[in-house]
Amino acid sequence: MAKKNVITAALILIGIVIVAFFGIRAFHAFKHFQGHGPFRGKPPAANQIDVSIIRDWMTVPYIAHLYKVPPEAIFKSLEIPKQKENAKKNLAQLNKEYYPNQDGVVLAHVQAVMQAFQKQDPPPPFPATPVFTPTPTANP
Amino acid sequence: MSSTISNFLLTQVINYGAPLFALTLFLGALGVPLPSSIMVIAVGAFSQEGYFSWLQMSIVGILAAFIGDALSFGMGYYGKGWVQRKFGNSAIWISARDSFQRQAWVAIFLTRFLITALAIPTNWIAGGSGYKFSRFILYDIFGEFTWIIVYGGLGYLFGSQWELVNDFISNFGGVLFGAVILGVGIWFARNSQNSNRNIA
C-alpha cells in the first residue's frame, strides 16, 4: 500500500513539474509569435525574406532557391568550387572544410551577400558586390 | 545532440526529398527517437517555398508513418505471449487492458499528433492486448492524416517562420505529456481513496 502511495505521489509531482516546465517554455514560444503571424494571401517574395532565417544546416542550392539567385553565384562569392558534392553539403560543412579556422564565416557571408543583394533596387545581375571576402584556408 | 540530428536530417531532406522524409517518419513510427514532427513542419514550409510538392510529401508521409505504426503494432502483437506470461494474472494489467479496449480509439487517435511521446507504447499495448488490427488501422490513419495536415499545414502557413511553430508545438506537446502523467497520478489517488472507503 505504501509503495502504491509513493508511486501515486511521484506521478503527481512529476506531472506538475513537467507541465510547469513545458508550460513556461510554451508561453515564451507563443510570445514570439507576435509580429510573426502566418502570411496572408501571397507568400513573401524572395527580396522580402529576412536573411536572419538562413541557418547553417541549409545547402547553397536551397538558399539560392529561397532568394531566387543562381547557386553558382553564391559558390563564386564564397570562393568555393561548385561541385556536385559541395551542393549537397550544408553551410556548416562547407565552413569546416574551406574555412576551418573561421567559425561561422560562411553563414555570415551568405547572410551579408543576400542582404546586400536585396537592398539594391532594381536588383543587379547576381552576384552583388560582396560585403567582405573570406579568405579560404584550405584548398578544395 | 537532438539539434545536431535535426540539422543533419533537415539538410538530408533538402538533398533527397521524399525518400528521406519517408524513411524518417517510418523509423520514428517504429520507435527510433527521430524528430519526426520537426520534419513534418519543415517540409510544410519547404513546400510553401516551392521546394517540394505538398501533395506528394503528404501522401508519402502518411504512408510511411502508417507502415511504421502497423509494424509497431505487430511488435506488440508478437510480444503478447511474453507479456501474458509476465503480467497475465496481474489485476492491474487486466484492468489496464480492459480500459484500453474501451477507449482505445481516443488513445490511438490523440497519440498520433497531440501526445506523440506516447504513440509507441500505445501501438505496443494495442497489439499486445488483442485490439482488432482493422480498427487500429482506421484510427491510426485518421490520426496520421491529422498530424500531417495540421503540422505540415502550420509549416506551410508560417513558411520561413516555421521554427517558431515548431518551438511552440514541441513545448505544448510536453505540457500535454505532463498532463497525462498528472492525470494518471490523480486517477491512482482517487482509486486508492475509493478502495480505502470500501474497506472501511
mmCIF file of C-alpha atoms in Angstrom:
data_model
loop_
_atom_site.group_PDB
_atom_site.id
_atom_site.type_symbol
_atom_site.label_atom_id
_atom_site.label_comp_id
_atom_site.label_asym_id
_atom_site.label_seq_id
_atom_site.Cartn_x
_atom_site.Cartn_y
_atom_site.Cartn_z
ATOM 1 C CA MET A 1 0.000 0.000 0.000
ATOM 2 C CA ALA A 2 2.802 2.407 0.965
ATOM 3 C CA LYS A 3 4.580 1.604 -2.287
ATOM 4 C CA LYS A 4 1.438 2.457 -4.267
ATOM 5 C CA ASN A 5 1.115 5.782 -2.421
ATOM 6 C CA VAL A 6 4.718 6.651 -3.207
ATOM 7 C CA ILE A 7 4.147 5.893 -6.916
ATOM 8 C CA THR A 8 0.956 7.979 -6.920
ATOM 9 C CA ALA A 9 2.671 10.929 -5.239
ATOM 10 C CA ALA A 10 5.650 10.636 -7.604
ATOM 11 C CA LEU A 11 3.371 10.623 -10.667
ATOM 12 C CA ILE A 12 1.525 13.726 -9.457
ATOM 13 C CA LEU A 13 4.742 15.536 -8.604
ATOM 14 C CA ILE A 14 6.483 14.624 -11.880
ATOM 15 C CA GLY A 15 3.336 15.592 -13.803
ATOM 16 C CA ILE A 16 3.214 19.025 -12.150
ATOM 17 C CA VAL A 17 6.933 19.632 -12.786
ATOM 18 C CA ILE A 18 6.661 18.645 -16.468
ATOM 19 C CA VAL A 19 3.515 20.749 -17.005
ATOM 20 C CA ALA A 20 5.142 23.776 -15.338
ATOM 21 C CA PHE A 21 8.450 23.383 -17.195
ATOM 22 C CA PHE A 22 6.963 22.979 -20.662
ATOM 23 C CA GLY A 23 4.134 25.426 -19.884
ATOM 24 C CA ILE A 24 6.625 28.243 -19.284
ATOM 25 C CA ARG A 25 8.561 27.328 -22.422
ATOM 26 C CA ALA A 26 5.357 27.121 -24.479
ATOM 27 C CA PHE A 27 4.275 30.542 -23.153
ATOM 28 C CA HIS A 28 7.612 32.090 -24.199
ATOM 29 C CA ALA A 29 7.402 30.398 -27.595
ATOM 30 C CA PHE A 30 3.861 31.739 -28.021
ATOM 31 C CA LYS A 31 5.047 35.273 -27.216
ATOM 32 C CA HIS A 32 7.486 35.064 -30.134
ATOM 33 C CA PHE A 33 4.553 34.621 -32.493
ATOM 34 C CA GLN A 34 3.692 38.306 -32.071
ATOM 35 C CA GLY A 35 4.574 40.015 -35.315
ATOM 36 C CA HIS A 36 5.360 36.712 -36.978
ATOM 37 C CA GLY A 37 1.904 35.549 -37.962
ATOM 38 C CA PRO A 38 1.169 33.393 -40.973
ATOM 39 C CA PHE A 39 1.326 35.229 -44.303
ATOM 40 C CA ARG A 40 -1.981 36.274 -45.739
ATOM 41 C CA GLY A 41 -2.600 35.931 -49.428
ATOM 42 C CA LYS A 42 0.657 35.651 -51.353
ATOM 43 C CA PRO A 43 3.781 34.338 -49.622
ATOM 44 C CA PRO A 44 6.634 36.862 -49.274
ATOM 45 C CA ALA A 45 8.717 37.473 -52.366
ATOM 46 C CA ALA A 46 12.400 36.462 -52.393
ATOM 47 C CA ASN A 47 13.527 40.045 -51.726
ATOM 48 C CA GLN A 48 11.262 40.275 -48.634
ATOM 49 C CA ILE A 49 12.598 37.205 -46.839
ATOM 50 C CA ASP A 50 14.601 38.084 -43.755
ATOM 51 C CA VAL A 51 18.203 36.904 -44.138
ATOM 52 C CA SER A 52 18.342 36.040 -40.421
ATOM 53 C CA ILE A 53 16.382 32.864 -41.231
ATOM 54 C CA ILE A 54 19.421 31.466 -43.073
ATOM 55 C CA ARG A 55 20.769 28.602 -40.974
ATOM 56 C CA ASP A 56 23.938 26.582 -41.183
ATOM 57 C CA TRP A 57 22.006 23.360 -41.975
ATOM 58 C CA MET A 58 20.859 24.893 -45.271
ATOM 59 C CA THR A 59 22.574 23.996 -48.538
ATOM 60 C CA VAL A 60 23.606 26.526 -51.180
ATOM 61 C CA PRO A 61 21.059 25.279 -53.777
ATOM 62 C CA TYR A 62 18.270 25.620 -51.185
ATOM 63 C CA ILE A 63 19.295 29.186 -50.256
ATOM 64 C CA ALA A 64 19.584 30.003 -53.958
ATOM 65 C CA HIS A 65 16.038 28.712 -54.466
ATOM 66 C CA LEU A 66 14.719 30.684 -51.482
ATOM 67 C CA TYR A 67 16.218 34.001 -52.590
ATOM 68 C CA LYS A 68 15.910 33.360 -56.327
ATOM 69 C CA VAL A 69 19.609 33.664 -57.124
ATOM 70 C CA PRO A 70 21.798 31.234 -59.105
ATOM 71 C CA PRO A 71 23.660 28.800 -56.807
ATOM 72 C CA GLU A 72 26.827 29.277 -58.886
ATOM 73 C CA ALA A 73 26.898 32.927 -57.824
ATOM 74 C CA ILE A 74 26.811 32.026 -54.108
ATOM 75 C CA PHE A 75 29.608 29.488 -54.551
ATOM 76 C CA LYS A 76 31.599 32.077 -56.506
ATOM 77 C CA SER A 77 31.184 34.733 -53.808
ATOM 78 C CA LEU A 78 32.335 32.173 -51.196
ATOM 79 C CA GLU A 79 35.280 31.189 -53.421
ATOM 80 C CA ILE A 80 34.180 27.578 -53.126
ATOM 81 C CA PRO A 81 34.085 25.410 -56.268
ATOM 82 C CA LYS A 82 30.613 24.393 -57.379
ATOM 83 C CA GLN A 83 30.965 20.631 -57.361
ATOM 84 C CA LYS A 84 28.169 18.093 -57.001
ATOM 85 C CA GLU A 85 29.437 17.143 -53.527
ATOM 86 C CA ASN A 86 29.550 20.768 -52.366
ATOM 87 C CA ALA A 87 25.958 21.300 -53.487
ATOM 88 C CA LYS A 88 24.888 18.586 -51.034
ATOM 89 C CA LYS A 89 26.886 19.972 -48.112
ATOM 90 C CA ASN A 90 25.320 22.418 -45.691
ATOM 91 C CA LEU A 91 26.904 25.744 -44.748
ATOM 92 C CA ALA A 92 28.402 24.290 -41.556
ATOM 93 C CA GLN A 93 30.119 21.522 -43.526
ATOM 94 C CA LEU A 94 31.423 23.967 -46.144
ATOM 95 C CA ASN A 95 32.714 26.197 -43.346
ATOM 96 C CA LYS A 96 34.511 23.299 -41.703
ATOM 97 C CA GLU A 97 36.086 22.223 -44.981
ATOM 98 C CA TYR A 98 37.069 25.540 -46.568
ATOM 99 C CA TYR A 99 37.406 27.933 -43.619
ATOM 100 C CA PRO A 100 38.345 25.643 -40.702
ATOM 101 C CA ASN A 101 39.815 28.440 -38.590
ATOM 102 C CA GLN A 102 36.958 30.908 -39.057
ATOM 103 C CA ASP A 103 33.849 29.667 -37.240
ATOM 104 C CA GLY A 104 30.532 30.754 -38.772
ATOM 105 C CA VAL A 105 32.157 32.785 -41.547
ATOM 106 C CA VAL A 106 30.266 31.042 -44.370
ATOM 107 C CA LEU A 107 26.878 31.636 -42.723
ATOM 108 C CA ALA A 108 27.702 35.291 -42.011
ATOM 109 C CA HIS A 109 28.986 35.800 -45.548
ATOM 110 C CA VAL A 110 25.921 34.268 -47.195
ATOM 111 C CA GLN A 111 23.613 36.381 -44.980
ATOM 112 C CA ALA A 112 25.562 39.550 -45.785
ATOM 113 C CA VAL A 113 25.598 38.875 -49.516
ATOM 114 C CA MET A 114 21.869 38.106 -49.611
ATOM 115 C CA GLN A 115 21.133 41.300 -47.671
ATOM 116 C CA ALA A 116 23.326 43.389 -49.959
ATOM 117 C CA PHE A 117 21.610 41.839 -52.960
ATOM 118 C CA GLN A 118 18.128 42.557 -51.565
ATOM 119 C CA LYS A 119 18.924 46.205 -50.765
ATOM 120 C CA GLN A 120 19.747 47.063 -54.349
ATOM 121 C CA ASP A 121 16.789 48.334 -56.325
ATOM 122 C CA PRO A 122 16.399 47.290 -59.056
ATOM 123 C CA PRO A 123 18.256 44.075 -58.226
ATOM 124 C CA PRO A 124 21.532 43.908 -60.185
ATOM 125 C CA PRO A 125 22.582 40.775 -62.005
ATOM 126 C CA PHE A 126 23.870 38.492 -59.279
ATOM 127 C CA PRO A 127 26.456 38.406 -57.701
ATOM 128 C CA ALA A 128 26.146 41.700 -55.884
ATOM 129 C CA THR A 129 29.304 43.296 -54.520
ATOM 130 C CA PRO A 130 30.385 41.117 -51.593
ATOM 131 C CA VAL A 131 30.300 42.876 -48.233
ATOM 132 C CA PHE A 132 33.543 41.178 -47.299
ATOM 133 C CA THR A 133 35.650 38.439 -48.745
ATOM 134 C CA PRO A 134 36.526 35.467 -46.546
ATOM 135 C CA THR A 135 39.966 34.015 -47.067
ATOM 136 C CA PRO A 136 39.948 30.291 -47.786
ATOM 137 C CA THR A 137 42.353 28.365 -45.599
ATOM 138 C CA ALA A 138 42.061 25.032 -47.321
ATOM 139 C CA ASN A 139 42.376 24.090 -50.942
ATOM 140 C CA PRO A 140 39.497 22.084 -52.454
ATOM 141 C CA MET B 1 22.505 16.250 -29.624
ATOM 142 C CA SER B 2 18.873 16.384 -30.781
ATOM 143 C CA SER B 3 19.638 19.675 -32.540
ATOM 144 C CA THR B 4 22.555 18.002 -34.367
ATOM 145 C CA ILE B 5 20.259 15.188 -35.516
ATOM 146 C CA SER B 6 17.585 17.693 -36.592
ATOM 147 C CA ASN B 7 20.124 19.751 -38.544
ATOM 148 C CA PHE B 8 21.532 16.652 -40.218
ATOM 149 C CA LEU B 9 18.061 15.424 -41.208
ATOM 150 C CA LEU B 10 16.965 18.858 -42.432
ATOM 151 C CA THR B 11 19.989 19.020 -44.737
ATOM 152 C CA GLN B 12 19.341 15.500 -45.982
ATOM 153 C CA VAL B 13 15.635 16.084 -46.609
ATOM 154 C CA ILE B 14 16.601 19.132 -48.702
ATOM 155 C CA ASN B 15 19.034 16.932 -50.654
ATOM 156 C CA TYR B 16 16.983 13.751 -51.026
ATOM 157 C CA GLY B 17 13.359 14.882 -50.616
ATOM 158 C CA ALA B 18 10.521 12.376 -50.314
ATOM 159 C CA PRO B 19 12.565 9.155 -49.753
ATOM 160 C CA LEU B 20 14.445 10.658 -46.813
ATOM 161 C CA PHE B 21 11.246 12.198 -45.410
ATOM 162 C CA ALA B 22 9.506 8.815 -45.649
ATOM 163 C CA LEU B 23 12.416 6.996 -44.005
ATOM 164 C CA THR B 24 12.463 9.451 -41.077
ATOM 165 C CA LEU B 25 8.726 9.110 -40.433
ATOM 166 C CA PHE B 26 8.863 5.327 -40.831
ATOM 167 C CA LEU B 27 11.725 4.927 -38.341
ATOM 168 C CA GLY B 28 10.078 7.426 -35.981
ATOM 169 C CA ALA B 29 6.882 5.356 -36.027
ATOM 170 C CA LEU B 30 8.949 2.276 -35.154
ATOM 171 C CA GLY B 31 10.274 3.987 -32.047
ATOM 172 C CA VAL B 32 13.629 5.325 -33.267
ATOM 173 C CA PRO B 33 13.980 8.697 -31.488
ATOM 174 C CA LEU B 34 13.985 10.974 -34.536
ATOM 175 C CA PRO B 35 12.484 14.483 -34.724
ATOM 176 C CA SER B 36 9.581 13.456 -36.983
ATOM 177 C CA SER B 37 7.285 16.351 -36.058
ATOM 178 C CA ILE B 38 10.028 18.895 -36.843
ATOM 179 C CA MET B 39 10.428 17.266 -40.243
ATOM 180 C CA VAL B 40 6.688 17.465 -40.955
ATOM 181 C CA ILE B 41 6.548 21.178 -40.036
ATOM 182 C CA ALA B 42 9.747 21.936 -42.002
ATOM 183 C CA VAL B 43 8.573 20.025 -45.073
ATOM 184 C CA GLY B 44 5.318 22.033 -44.926
ATOM 185 C CA ALA B 45 7.413 25.218 -45.016
ATOM 186 C CA PHE B 46 9.664 23.907 -47.810
ATOM 187 C CA SER B 47 6.533 23.081 -49.825
ATOM 188 C CA GLN B 48 5.255 26.633 -49.383
ATOM 189 C CA GLU B 49 8.598 27.861 -50.737
ATOM 190 C CA GLY B 50 8.017 25.690 -53.798
ATOM 191 C CA TYR B 51 10.873 23.312 -52.984
ATOM 192 C CA PHE B 52 8.638 20.231 -52.713
ATOM 193 C CA SER B 53 5.136 19.277 -53.816
ATOM 194 C CA TRP B 54 2.929 19.396 -50.704
ATOM 195 C CA LEU B 55 0.595 16.731 -52.098
ATOM 196 C CA GLN B 56 3.379 14.256 -52.842
ATOM 197 C CA MET B 57 5.031 14.838 -49.463
ATOM 198 C CA SER B 58 1.697 14.481 -47.610
ATOM 199 C CA ILE B 59 0.893 11.156 -49.266
ATOM 200 C CA VAL B 60 4.421 9.820 -48.740
ATOM 201 C CA GLY B 61 4.409 10.998 -45.109
ATOM 202 C CA ILE B 62 1.051 9.414 -44.237
ATOM 203 C CA LEU B 63 2.017 6.119 -45.896
ATOM 204 C CA ALA B 64 5.427 5.934 -44.202
ATOM 205 C CA ALA B 65 4.000 6.705 -40.763
ATOM 206 C CA PHE B 66 1.179 4.224 -41.303
ATOM 207 C CA ILE B 67 3.529 1.376 -42.290
ATOM 208 C CA GLY B 68 5.750 2.131 -39.280
ATOM 209 C CA ASP B 69 2.733 2.110 -36.946
ATOM 210 C CA ALA B 70 1.481 -1.173 -38.390
ATOM 211 C CA LEU B 71 4.880 -2.801 -37.771
ATOM 212 C CA SER B 72 4.967 -1.308 -34.298
ATOM 213 C CA PHE B 73 1.515 -2.796 -33.642
ATOM 214 C CA GLY B 74 2.941 -6.118 -34.897
ATOM 215 C CA MET B 75 5.745 -5.928 -32.309
ATOM 216 C CA GLY B 76 3.135 -5.669 -29.572
ATOM 217 C CA TYR B 77 1.100 -8.466 -31.136
ATOM 218 C CA TYR B 78 4.008 -10.906 -31.338
ATOM 219 C CA GLY B 79 5.261 -9.910 -27.907
ATOM 220 C CA LYS B 80 1.859 -10.725 -26.448
ATOM 221 C CA GLY B 81 2.906 -14.193 -25.245
ATOM 222 C CA TRP B 82 5.752 -12.768 -23.172
ATOM 223 C CA VAL B 83 3.507 -10.077 -21.634
ATOM 224 C CA GLN B 84 0.824 -12.675 -20.847
ATOM 225 C CA ARG B 85 3.342 -14.913 -19.090
ATOM 226 C CA LYS B 86 4.798 -11.982 -17.164
ATOM 227 C CA PHE B 87 1.681 -9.960 -16.259
ATOM 228 C CA GLY B 88 -1.259 -12.129 -17.416
ATOM 229 C CA ASN B 89 -2.609 -12.715 -13.910
ATOM 230 C CA SER B 90 -1.938 -9.221 -12.610
ATOM 231 C CA ALA B 91 -5.135 -7.305 -11.732
ATOM 232 C CA ILE B 92 -3.570 -4.001 -12.818
ATOM 233 C CA TRP B 93 -2.703 -5.416 -16.264
ATOM 234 C CA ILE B 94 -6.204 -6.871 -16.730
ATOM 235 C CA SER B 95 -7.805 -3.583 -15.632
ATOM 236 C CA ALA B 96 -5.486 -1.514 -17.878
ATOM 237 C CA ARG B 97 -6.158 -3.823 -20.842
ATOM 238 C CA ASP B 98 -9.926 -3.585 -20.355
ATOM 239 C CA SER B 99 -9.829 0.225 -20.042
ATOM 240 C CA PHE B 100 -7.681 0.393 -23.176
ATOM 241 C CA GLN B 101 -10.137 -1.767 -25.125
ATOM 242 C CA ARG B 102 -12.975 0.590 -24.161
ATOM 243 C CA GLN B 103 -11.224 3.853 -25.046
ATOM 244 C CA ALA B 104 -8.523 2.721 -27.457
ATOM 245 C CA TRP B 105 -9.681 4.926 -30.303
ATOM 246 C CA VAL B 106 -9.076 8.077 -28.235
ATOM 247 C CA ALA B 107 -5.576 6.897 -27.290
ATOM 248 C CA ILE B 108 -4.673 5.809 -30.830
ATOM 249 C CA PHE B 109 -6.034 8.956 -32.463
ATOM 250 C CA LEU B 110 -4.609 11.502 -29.997
ATOM 251 C CA THR B 111 -1.162 9.935 -29.686
ATOM 252 C CA ARG B 112 -0.617 10.273 -33.452
ATOM 253 C CA PHE B 113 -0.407 14.069 -33.301
ATOM 254 C CA LEU B 114 -1.075 15.503 -29.830
ATOM 255 C CA ILE B 115 0.774 13.359 -27.281
ATOM 256 C CA THR B 116 3.259 11.823 -29.689
ATOM 257 C CA ALA B 117 5.599 10.697 -26.883
ATOM 258 C CA LEU B 118 3.022 8.000 -26.053
ATOM 259 C CA ALA B 119 2.447 6.779 -29.617
ATOM 260 C CA ILE B 120 4.842 3.807 -29.482
ATOM 261 C CA PRO B 121 3.622 2.433 -26.117
ATOM 262 C CA THR B 122 0.063 2.809 -27.416
ATOM 263 C CA ASN B 123 0.914 0.751 -30.525
ATOM 264 C CA TRP B 124 2.524 -1.953 -28.388
ATOM 265 C CA ILE B 125 -0.376 -2.049 -25.941
ATOM 266 C CA ALA B 126 -2.883 -2.163 -28.820
ATOM 267 C CA GLY B 127 -1.025 -5.081 -30.433
ATOM 268 C CA GLY B 128 -0.373 -6.843 -27.146
ATOM 269 C CA SER B 129 -3.892 -6.507 -25.767
ATOM 270 C CA GLY B 130 -5.503 -8.174 -28.769
ATOM 271 C CA TYR B 131 -7.057 -4.977 -30.127
ATOM 272 C CA LYS B 132 -8.542 -5.526 -33.580
ATOM 273 C CA PHE B 133 -5.990 -4.593 -36.270
ATOM 274 C CA SER B 134 -8.612 -3.210 -38.690
ATOM 275 C CA ARG B 135 -9.851 -0.775 -36.032
ATOM 276 C CA PHE B 136 -6.304 0.213 -35.111
ATOM 277 C CA ILE B 137 -5.589 0.977 -38.768
ATOM 278 C CA LEU B 138 -8.715 3.106 -39.078
ATOM 279 C CA TYR B 139 -7.928 5.365 -36.098
ATOM 280 C CA ASP B 140 -4.233 5.359 -36.960
ATOM 281 C CA ILE B 141 -4.854 6.636 -40.489
ATOM 282 C CA PHE B 142 -7.168 9.387 -39.150
ATOM 283 C CA GLY B 143 -4.558 10.387 -36.576
ATOM 284 C CA GLU B 144 -1.625 10.387 -39.003
ATOM 285 C CA PHE B 145 -3.678 12.321 -41.535
ATOM 286 C CA THR B 146 -4.448 14.943 -38.866
ATOM 287 C CA TRP B 147 -0.765 15.062 -37.876
ATOM 288 C CA ILE B 148 0.478 15.641 -41.417
ATOM 289 C CA ILE B 149 -2.254 18.117 -42.330
ATOM 290 C CA VAL B 150 -2.160 20.167 -39.096
ATOM 291 C CA TYR B 151 1.621 20.213 -38.519
ATOM 292 C CA GLY B 152 2.530 20.378 -42.209
ATOM 293 C CA GLY B 153 -0.222 22.948 -42.738
ATOM 294 C CA LEU B 154 1.162 25.165 -39.967
ATOM 295 C CA GLY B 155 4.620 24.900 -41.536
ATOM 296 C CA TYR B 156 3.076 25.835 -44.878
ATOM 297 C CA LEU B 157 1.175 28.788 -43.384
ATOM 298 C CA PHE B 158 4.156 30.187 -41.493
ATOM 299 C CA GLY B 159 6.656 29.447 -44.277
ATOM 300 C CA SER B 160 10.129 30.684 -43.392
ATOM 301 C CA GLN B 161 8.984 31.284 -39.772
ATOM 302 C CA TRP B 162 8.312 27.564 -39.252
ATOM 303 C CA GLU B 163 10.860 27.305 -36.423
ATOM 304 C CA LEU B 164 8.526 29.392 -34.215
ATOM 305 C CA VAL B 165 5.715 26.913 -34.837
ATOM 306 C CA ASN B 166 8.000 24.006 -34.027
ATOM 307 C CA ASP B 167 9.184 25.646 -30.819
ATOM 308 C CA PHE B 168 5.622 26.179 -29.625
ATOM 309 C CA ILE B 169 4.283 22.765 -30.680
ATOM 310 C CA SER B 170 7.120 20.776 -29.103
ATOM 311 C CA ASN B 171 6.684 22.585 -25.789
ATOM 312 C CA PHE B 172 2.911 22.291 -25.927
ATOM 313 C CA GLY B 173 3.337 18.547 -26.530
ATOM 314 C CA GLY B 174 5.437 18.477 -23.352
ATOM 315 C CA VAL B 175 2.609 20.178 -21.425
ATOM 316 C CA LEU B 176 0.141 17.533 -22.630
ATOM 317 C CA PHE B 177 2.549 14.712 -21.782
ATOM 318 C CA GLY B 178 2.909 16.132 -18.252
ATOM 319 C CA ALA B 179 -0.866 16.467 -18.017
ATOM 320 C CA VAL B 180 -1.273 12.768 -18.883
ATOM 321 C CA ILE B 181 1.198 11.758 -16.126
ATOM 322 C CA LEU B 182 -0.583 14.088 -13.699
ATOM 323 C CA GLY B 183 -3.956 12.624 -14.771
ATOM 324 C CA VAL B 184 -2.747 9.061 -14.178
ATOM 325 C CA GLY B 185 -1.461 10.094 -10.731
ATOM 326 C CA ILE B 186 -4.804 11.687 -9.833
ATOM 327 C CA TRP B 187 -6.645 8.612 -11.152
ATOM 328 C CA PHE B 188 -4.490 6.347 -8.943
ATOM 329 C CA ALA B 189 -5.107 8.625 -5.932
ATOM 330 C CA ARG B 190 -8.885 8.581 -6.435
ATOM 331 C CA ASN B 191 -8.923 4.802 -6.909
ATOM 332 C CA SER B 192 -6.881 4.372 -3.766
ATOM 333 C CA GLN B 193 -9.278 6.642 -1.811
ATOM 334 C CA ASN B 194 -12.321 4.732 -3.084
ATOM 335 C CA SER B 195 -10.837 1.342 -2.165
ATOM 336 C CA ASN B 196 -9.943 2.678 1.307
ATOM 337 C CA ARG B 197 -13.570 3.791 1.780
ATOM 338 C CA ASN B 198 -14.846 0.386 0.645
ATOM 339 C CA ILE B 199 -12.579 -1.365 3.142
ATOM 340 C CA ALA B 200 -13.796 0.955 5.921
#
